[in-house]
Amino acid sequence: MMDLYTDSSPNGFKATIALAELGLPYRLRHVRIELGEHLLPAFLARNPHGRIPVLVDHETGVTVFESAAILLYLAEKTGRLLPKAPAQRWAAITWLQFHAASMGPMLGQRVHFELADGGANVAATAHFRQLCDAALAAMDGRLADHAYLAGDDYSIADIASFGWLHIARIVGFDFSAWPHVGAWHARVACRPAVRLGITLPAPATGA
């Protein structure tokens, strides 16, 4: 059995989507960030950085934090959601790392400066908007010739980037300039496991 410690966030949704896709049994442990539960000693013992999600696999004795690492762990554990052919496998890993380095952090900063901070810091708002645009343009170019980020097959790379783009859509960011990203988003969003995963432990809001 596994325990997933998470909250309703782009990073948390990556883990709940993957677990739903794989049909793995687990216990959902809701860590309420707004109440500061991610800073309690019991949680910090599992992730000293105090961030969700955290996956505890009692069968193997492994604890994993960071959403990209959790996706890799689940793919390796099950032999699914990560292509076996070397070119496609490394494409999936590459785009997974792209999400961790260039998609998630840039969108997160854009959400902060553009919405939470109300655009008060004009230079920072423009900077992170430009970085997001560059990341989306790179992703759009990839998806112009491929149904999914690893190629023909849906993988953990798609789950990773979908988590953040789902939130970006909720808060009203306009991605119409990247039509291939939009078509990909629609393909991924209609999957039953994705529809379930983005409701756990609760649906996200634009608040």
PDB file of C-alpha atoms in Angstrom:
ATOM      1  CA  MET A   1       0.000   0.000   0.000  1.00  0.00           C
ATOM      2  CA  MET A   2       1.085   3.567  -0.662  1.00  0.00           C
ATOM      3  CA  ASP A   3       0.258   6.851   1.059  1.00  0.00           C
ATOM      4  CA  LEU A   4       0.071  10.042  -0.990  1.00  0.00           C
ATOM      5  CA  TYR A   5       0.392  13.281   0.960  1.00  0.00           C
ATOM      6  CA  THR A   6      -0.980  16.058  -1.221  1.00  0.00           C
ATOM      7  CA  ASP A   7      -3.192  19.084  -1.676  1.00  0.00           C
ATOM      8  CA  SER A   8      -5.131  20.572  -4.597  1.00  0.00           C
ATOM      9  CA  SER A   9      -2.315  22.049  -6.664  1.00  0.00           C
ATOM     10  CA  PRO A  10      -0.663  21.536 -10.050  1.00  0.00           C
ATOM     11  CA  ASN A  11       2.068  19.431  -8.494  1.00  0.00           C
ATOM     12  CA  GLY A  12      -0.366  17.386  -6.464  1.00  0.00           C
ATOM     13  CA  PHE A  13      -2.595  16.688  -9.450  1.00  0.00           C
ATOM     14  CA  LYS A  14       0.316  15.090 -11.310  1.00  0.00           C
ATOM     15  CA  ALA A  15       0.506  12.353  -8.679  1.00  0.00           C
ATOM     16  CA  THR A  16      -3.247  11.762  -8.406  1.00  0.00           C
ATOM     17  CA  ILE A  17      -3.575  11.592 -12.195  1.00  0.00           C
ATOM     18  CA  ALA A  18      -0.719   9.085 -12.474  1.00  0.00           C
ATOM     19  CA  LEU A  19      -2.094   6.879  -9.707  1.00  0.00           C
ATOM     20  CA  ALA A  20      -5.514   6.924 -11.375  1.00  0.00           C
ATOM     21  CA  GLU A  21      -4.016   6.105 -14.767  1.00  0.00           C
ATOM     22  CA  LEU A  22      -2.144   3.163 -13.273  1.00  0.00           C
ATOM     23  CA  GLY A  23      -5.062   1.956 -11.149  1.00  0.00           C
ATOM     24  CA  LEU A  24      -2.844   1.654  -8.087  1.00  0.00           C
ATOM     25  CA  PRO A  25      -4.401   1.477  -4.618  1.00  0.00           C
ATOM     26  CA  TYR A  26      -3.284   4.172  -2.200  1.00  0.00           C
ATOM     27  CA  ARG A  27      -4.406   6.166   0.805  1.00  0.00           C
ATOM     28  CA  LEU A  28      -4.977   9.860   0.181  1.00  0.00           C
ATOM     29  CA  ARG A  29      -3.585  12.026   2.977  1.00  0.00           C
ATOM     30  CA  HIS A  30      -4.843  15.598   2.594  1.00  0.00           C
ATOM     31  CA  VAL A  31      -2.166  18.099   3.619  1.00  0.00           C
ATOM     32  CA  ARG A  32      -3.948  21.437   3.958  1.00  0.00           C
ATOM     33  CA  ILE A  33      -1.398  24.012   2.936  1.00  0.00           C
ATOM     34  CA  GLU A  34      -3.654  26.929   3.875  1.00  0.00           C
ATOM     35  CA  LEU A  35      -3.582  25.630   7.467  1.00  0.00           C
ATOM     36  CA  GLY A  36       0.201  25.235   7.463  1.00  0.00           C
ATOM     37  CA  GLU A  37       0.073  21.438   7.706  1.00  0.00           C
ATOM     38  CA  HIS A  38       3.010  21.183   5.269  1.00  0.00           C
ATOM     39  CA  LEU A  39       5.205  22.792   7.927  1.00  0.00           C
ATOM     40  CA  LEU A  40       4.345  20.416  10.758  1.00  0.00           C
ATOM     41  CA  PRO A  41       7.187  18.173  12.020  1.00  0.00           C
ATOM     42  CA  ALA A  42       5.421  14.976  10.908  1.00  0.00           C
ATOM     43  CA  PHE A  43       5.260  16.210   7.312  1.00  0.00           C
ATOM     44  CA  LEU A  44       8.758  17.693   7.327  1.00  0.00           C
ATOM     45  CA  ALA A  45      10.062  14.279   8.363  1.00  0.00           C
ATOM     46  CA  ARG A  46       8.847  13.024   4.968  1.00  0.00           C
ATOM     47  CA  ASN A  47       9.917  16.071   2.951  1.00  0.00           C
ATOM     48  CA  PRO A  48      12.289  18.494   4.685  1.00  0.00           C
ATOM     49  CA  HIS A  49      11.503  21.094   2.024  1.00  0.00           C
ATOM     50  CA  GLY A  50       7.876  21.170   3.162  1.00  0.00           C
ATOM     51  CA  ARG A  51       6.263  20.751  -0.251  1.00  0.00           C
ATOM     52  CA  ILE A  52       3.609  18.403  -1.596  1.00  0.00           C
ATOM     53  CA  PRO A  53       3.258  15.805  -2.976  1.00  0.00           C
ATOM     54  CA  VAL A  54       5.038  13.064  -1.058  1.00  0.00           C
ATOM     55  CA  LEU A  55       4.603   9.378  -1.879  1.00  0.00           C
ATOM     56  CA  VAL A  56       5.351   6.696   0.727  1.00  0.00           C
ATOM     57  CA  ASP A  57       5.491   3.160  -0.654  1.00  0.00           C
ATOM     58  CA  HIS A  58       5.229   0.842   2.342  1.00  0.00           C
ATOM     59  CA  GLU A  59       5.828  -2.227   0.196  1.00  0.00           C
ATOM     60  CA  THR A  60       9.321  -1.086  -0.837  1.00  0.00           C
ATOM     61  CA  GLY A  61      10.123   1.245   2.051  1.00  0.00           C
ATOM     62  CA  VAL A  62      10.696   4.105  -0.405  1.00  0.00           C
ATOM     63  CA  THR A  63       9.632   7.705   0.219  1.00  0.00           C
ATOM     64  CA  VAL A  64       9.691  10.059  -2.767  1.00  0.00           C
ATOM     65  CA  PHE A  65       9.025  13.769  -2.982  1.00  0.00           C
ATOM     66  CA  GLU A  66       9.102  16.164  -5.966  1.00  0.00           C
ATOM     67  CA  SER A  67       6.358  15.471  -8.485  1.00  0.00           C
ATOM     68  CA  ALA A  68       8.680  14.556 -11.375  1.00  0.00           C
ATOM     69  CA  ALA A  69      10.479  12.013  -9.183  1.00  0.00           C
ATOM     70  CA  ILE A  70       7.134  10.529  -8.103  1.00  0.00           C
ATOM     71  CA  LEU A  71       6.079  10.160 -11.743  1.00  0.00           C
ATOM     72  CA  LEU A  72       9.342   8.404 -12.584  1.00  0.00           C
ATOM     73  CA  TYR A  73       9.025   6.154  -9.540  1.00  0.00           C
ATOM     74  CA  LEU A  74       5.500   5.073 -10.451  1.00  0.00           C
ATOM     75  CA  ALA A  75       6.466   4.495 -14.092  1.00  0.00           C
ATOM     76  CA  GLU A  76       9.451   2.362 -13.063  1.00  0.00           C
ATOM     77  CA  LYS A  77       7.405   0.470 -10.481  1.00  0.00           C
ATOM     78  CA  THR A  78       4.708  -0.504 -12.968  1.00  0.00           C
ATOM     79  CA  GLY A  79       6.526  -0.516 -16.301  1.00  0.00           C
ATOM     80  CA  ARG A  80       3.870   1.841 -17.682  1.00  0.00           C
ATOM     81  CA  LEU A  81       3.568   5.472 -18.798  1.00  0.00           C
ATOM     82  CA  LEU A  82       7.224   5.506 -19.866  1.00  0.00           C
ATOM     83  CA  PRO A  83       8.005   4.146 -23.361  1.00  0.00           C
ATOM     84  CA  LYS A  84      10.468   1.273 -23.577  1.00  0.00           C
ATOM     85  CA  ALA A  85      12.057   2.169 -26.925  1.00  0.00           C
ATOM     86  CA  PRO A  86      15.156   4.275 -26.143  1.00  0.00           C
ATOM     87  CA  ALA A  87      14.328   7.243 -28.368  1.00  0.00           C
ATOM     88  CA  GLN A  88      10.796   7.586 -27.006  1.00  0.00           C
ATOM     89  CA  ARG A  89      11.849   6.810 -23.438  1.00  0.00           C
ATOM     90  CA  TRP A  90      14.432   9.575 -23.441  1.00  0.00           C
ATOM     91  CA  ALA A  91      12.023  11.937 -25.158  1.00  0.00           C
ATOM     92  CA  ALA A  92       9.608  11.382 -22.262  1.00  0.00           C
ATOM     93  CA  ILE A  93      12.348  11.919 -19.675  1.00  0.00           C
ATOM     94  CA  THR A  94      13.617  15.004 -21.509  1.00  0.00           C
ATOM     95  CA  TRP A  95      10.184  16.627 -21.636  1.00  0.00           C
ATOM     96  CA  LEU A  96       9.595  15.624 -18.010  1.00  0.00           C
ATOM     97  CA  GLN A  97      12.750  17.551 -17.111  1.00  0.00           C
ATOM     98  CA  PHE A  98      11.657  20.418 -19.362  1.00  0.00           C
ATOM     99  CA  HIS A  99       8.472  20.667 -17.321  1.00  0.00           C
ATOM    100  CA  ALA A 100      10.452  20.652 -14.058  1.00  0.00           C
ATOM    101  CA  ALA A 101      12.945  23.277 -15.203  1.00  0.00           C
ATOM    102  CA  SER A 102      11.047  25.500 -17.617  1.00  0.00           C
ATOM    103  CA  MET A 103       7.289  24.951 -17.466  1.00  0.00           C
ATOM    104  CA  GLY A 104       6.250  24.564 -13.824  1.00  0.00           C
ATOM    105  CA  PRO A 105       8.587  27.136 -12.246  1.00  0.00           C
ATOM    106  CA  MET A 106       7.923  29.792 -14.888  1.00  0.00           C
ATOM    107  CA  LEU A 107       4.143  29.381 -14.760  1.00  0.00           C
ATOM    108  CA  GLY A 108       4.275  29.405 -10.969  1.00  0.00           C
ATOM    109  CA  GLN A 109       6.168  32.696 -10.942  1.00  0.00           C
ATOM    110  CA  ARG A 110       3.838  34.154 -13.557  1.00  0.00           C
ATOM    111  CA  VAL A 111       0.814  33.233 -11.443  1.00  0.00           C
ATOM    112  CA  HIS A 112       2.444  34.922  -8.460  1.00  0.00           C
ATOM    113  CA  PHE A 113       3.491  38.178 -10.106  1.00  0.00           C
ATOM    114  CA  GLU A 114       0.564  38.552 -12.498  1.00  0.00           C
ATOM    115  CA  LEU A 115      -2.275  37.445 -10.218  1.00  0.00           C
ATOM    116  CA  ALA A 116      -1.298  37.167  -6.564  1.00  0.00           C
ATOM    117  CA  ASP A 117       0.815  40.345  -6.754  1.00  0.00           C
ATOM    118  CA  GLY A 118      -1.618  42.028  -9.142  1.00  0.00           C
ATOM    119  CA  GLY A 119       1.095  42.945 -11.638  1.00  0.00           C
ATOM    120  CA  ALA A 120       2.566  45.520  -9.239  1.00  0.00           C
ATOM    121  CA  ASN A 121       6.100  44.506 -10.210  1.00  0.00           C
ATOM    122  CA  VAL A 122       5.893  45.352 -13.891  1.00  0.00           C
ATOM    123  CA  ALA A 123       9.387  44.132 -14.771  1.00  0.00           C
ATOM    124  CA  ALA A 124       8.956  40.760 -13.053  1.00  0.00           C
ATOM    125  CA  THR A 125       5.503  40.288 -14.567  1.00  0.00           C
ATOM    126  CA  ALA A 126       6.836  40.933 -18.063  1.00  0.00           C
ATOM    127  CA  HIS A 127       9.896  38.748 -17.461  1.00  0.00           C
ATOM    128  CA  PHE A 128       7.965  35.667 -16.387  1.00  0.00           C
ATOM    129  CA  ARG A 129       5.335  36.176 -19.070  1.00  0.00           C
ATOM    130  CA  GLN A 130       8.134  36.147 -21.673  1.00  0.00           C
ATOM    131  CA  LEU A 131       9.686  33.000 -20.173  1.00  0.00           C
ATOM    132  CA  CYS A 132       6.298  31.255 -20.165  1.00  0.00           C
ATOM    133  CA  ASP A 133       5.724  32.256 -23.771  1.00  0.00           C
ATOM    134  CA  ALA A 134       9.100  30.787 -24.748  1.00  0.00           C
ATOM    135  CA  ALA A 135       8.361  27.506 -22.956  1.00  0.00           C
ATOM    136  CA  LEU A 136       4.922  27.248 -24.552  1.00  0.00           C
ATOM    137  CA  ALA A 137       6.388  27.961 -27.974  1.00  0.00           C
ATOM    138  CA  ALA A 138       8.882  25.119 -27.515  1.00  0.00           C
ATOM    139  CA  MET A 139       6.111  22.783 -26.420  1.00  0.00           C
ATOM    140  CA  ASP A 140       3.892  23.874 -29.300  1.00  0.00           C
ATOM    141  CA  GLY A 141       6.663  23.099 -31.782  1.00  0.00           C
ATOM    142  CA  ARG A 142       7.056  19.611 -30.384  1.00  0.00           C
ATOM    143  CA  LEU A 143       3.323  18.954 -30.475  1.00  0.00           C
ATOM    144  CA  ALA A 144       3.005  20.189 -34.053  1.00  0.00           C
ATOM    145  CA  ASP A 145       4.431  16.840 -35.205  1.00  0.00           C
ATOM    146  CA  HIS A 146       3.589  14.557 -32.273  1.00  0.00           C
ATOM    147  CA  ALA A 147       0.344  13.639 -30.532  1.00  0.00           C
ATOM    148  CA  TYR A 148       2.114  13.553 -27.172  1.00  0.00           C
ATOM    149  CA  LEU A 149       5.382  14.846 -25.790  1.00  0.00           C
ATOM    150  CA  ALA A 150       7.169  11.474 -26.024  1.00  0.00           C
ATOM    151  CA  GLY A 151       5.815  10.845 -29.515  1.00  0.00           C
ATOM    152  CA  ASP A 152       2.764   8.729 -30.301  1.00  0.00           C
ATOM    153  CA  ASP A 153       2.198   7.520 -26.740  1.00  0.00           C
ATOM    154  CA  TYR A 154       0.841   9.318 -23.687  1.00  0.00           C
ATOM    155  CA  SER A 155       3.405   9.317 -20.880  1.00  0.00           C
ATOM    156  CA  ILE A 156       4.455  10.829 -17.580  1.00  0.00           C
ATOM    157  CA  ALA A 157       5.762  13.831 -19.547  1.00  0.00           C
ATOM    158  CA  ASP A 158       2.205  14.702 -20.547  1.00  0.00           C
ATOM    159  CA  ILE A 159       0.908  14.261 -17.005  1.00  0.00           C
ATOM    160  CA  ALA A 160       3.615  16.574 -15.693  1.00  0.00           C
ATOM    161  CA  SER A 161       2.941  19.474 -18.044  1.00  0.00           C
ATOM    162  CA  PHE A 162      -0.825  19.017 -17.892  1.00  0.00           C
ATOM    163  CA  GLY A 163      -0.819  19.625 -14.134  1.00  0.00           C
ATOM    164  CA  TRP A 164       0.401  23.197 -14.563  1.00  0.00           C
ATOM    165  CA  LEU A 165      -1.517  23.984 -17.737  1.00  0.00           C
ATOM    166  CA  HIS A 166      -4.732  22.845 -16.049  1.00  0.00           C
ATOM    167  CA  ILE A 167      -4.190  25.472 -13.360  1.00  0.00           C
ATOM    168  CA  ALA A 168      -3.173  28.088 -15.936  1.00  0.00           C
ATOM    169  CA  ARG A 169      -6.473  27.537 -17.735  1.00  0.00           C
ATOM    170  CA  ILE A 170      -8.410  27.877 -14.476  1.00  0.00           C
ATOM    171  CA  VAL A 171      -6.798  31.231 -13.695  1.00  0.00           C
ATOM    172  CA  GLY A 172      -7.571  32.490 -17.196  1.00  0.00           C
ATOM    173  CA  PHE A 173      -4.267  32.547 -19.045  1.00  0.00           C
ATOM    174  CA  ASP A 174      -4.720  32.745 -22.814  1.00  0.00           C
ATOM    175  CA  PHE A 175      -2.942  30.013 -24.786  1.00  0.00           C
ATOM    176  CA  SER A 176      -4.617  30.645 -28.130  1.00  0.00           C
ATOM    177  CA  ALA A 177      -1.260  31.543 -29.686  1.00  0.00           C
ATOM    178  CA  TRP A 178      -0.182  27.911 -29.277  1.00  0.00           C
ATOM    179  CA  PRO A 179      -2.835  25.825 -31.072  1.00  0.00           C
ATOM    180  CA  HIS A 180      -0.958  22.539 -30.818  1.00  0.00           C
ATOM    181  CA  VAL A 181      -0.712  22.935 -27.052  1.00  0.00           C
ATOM    182  CA  GLY A 182      -4.449  23.615 -26.992  1.00  0.00           C
ATOM    183  CA  ALA A 183      -5.250  20.487 -29.007  1.00  0.00           C
ATOM    184  CA  TRP A 184      -2.943  18.401 -26.807  1.00  0.00           C
ATOM    185  CA  HIS A 185      -4.553  19.840 -23.666  1.00  0.00           C
ATOM    186  CA  ALA A 186      -7.978  18.804 -24.944  1.00  0.00           C
ATOM    187  CA  ARG A 187      -6.754  15.249 -25.702  1.00  0.00           C
ATOM    188  CA  VAL A 188      -5.292  14.828 -22.241  1.00  0.00           C
ATOM    189  CA  ALA A 189      -8.175  16.517 -20.400  1.00  0.00           C
ATOM    190  CA  CYS A 190     -10.752  14.046 -21.722  1.00  0.00           C
ATOM    191  CA  ARG A 191      -9.017  11.013 -20.225  1.00  0.00           C
ATOM    192  CA  PRO A 192     -11.084   9.513 -17.349  1.00  0.00           C
ATOM    193  CA  ALA A 193      -8.070   9.262 -15.039  1.00  0.00           C
ATOM    194  CA  VAL A 194      -7.235  12.910 -15.656  1.00  0.00           C
ATOM    195  CA  ARG A 195     -10.799  13.998 -14.957  1.00  0.00           C
ATOM    196  CA  LEU A 196     -10.630  12.066 -11.668  1.00  0.00           C
ATOM    197  CA  GLY A 197      -7.121  13.150 -10.701  1.00  0.00           C
ATOM    198  CA  ILE A 198      -7.823  16.885 -10.885  1.00  0.00           C
ATOM    199  CA  THR A 199     -10.583  16.521  -8.281  1.00  0.00           C
ATOM    200  CA  LEU A 200      -8.329  14.979  -5.577  1.00  0.00           C
ATOM    201  CA  PRO A 201      -8.245  15.844  -2.767  1.00  0.00           C
ATOM    202  CA  ALA A 202     -10.490  18.671  -4.041  1.00  0.00           C
ATOM    203  CA  PRO A 203     -10.873  20.599  -7.303  1.00  0.00           C
ATOM    204  CA  ALA A 204      -8.646  23.637  -7.759  1.00  0.00           C
ATOM    205  CA  THR A 205     -10.113  27.119  -7.999  1.00  0.00           C
ATOM    206  CA  GLY A 206      -8.913  30.405  -9.409  1.00  0.00           C
ATOM    207  CA  ALA A 207      -8.782  31.964  -5.966  1.00  0.00           C
TER     208      ALA A 207
END
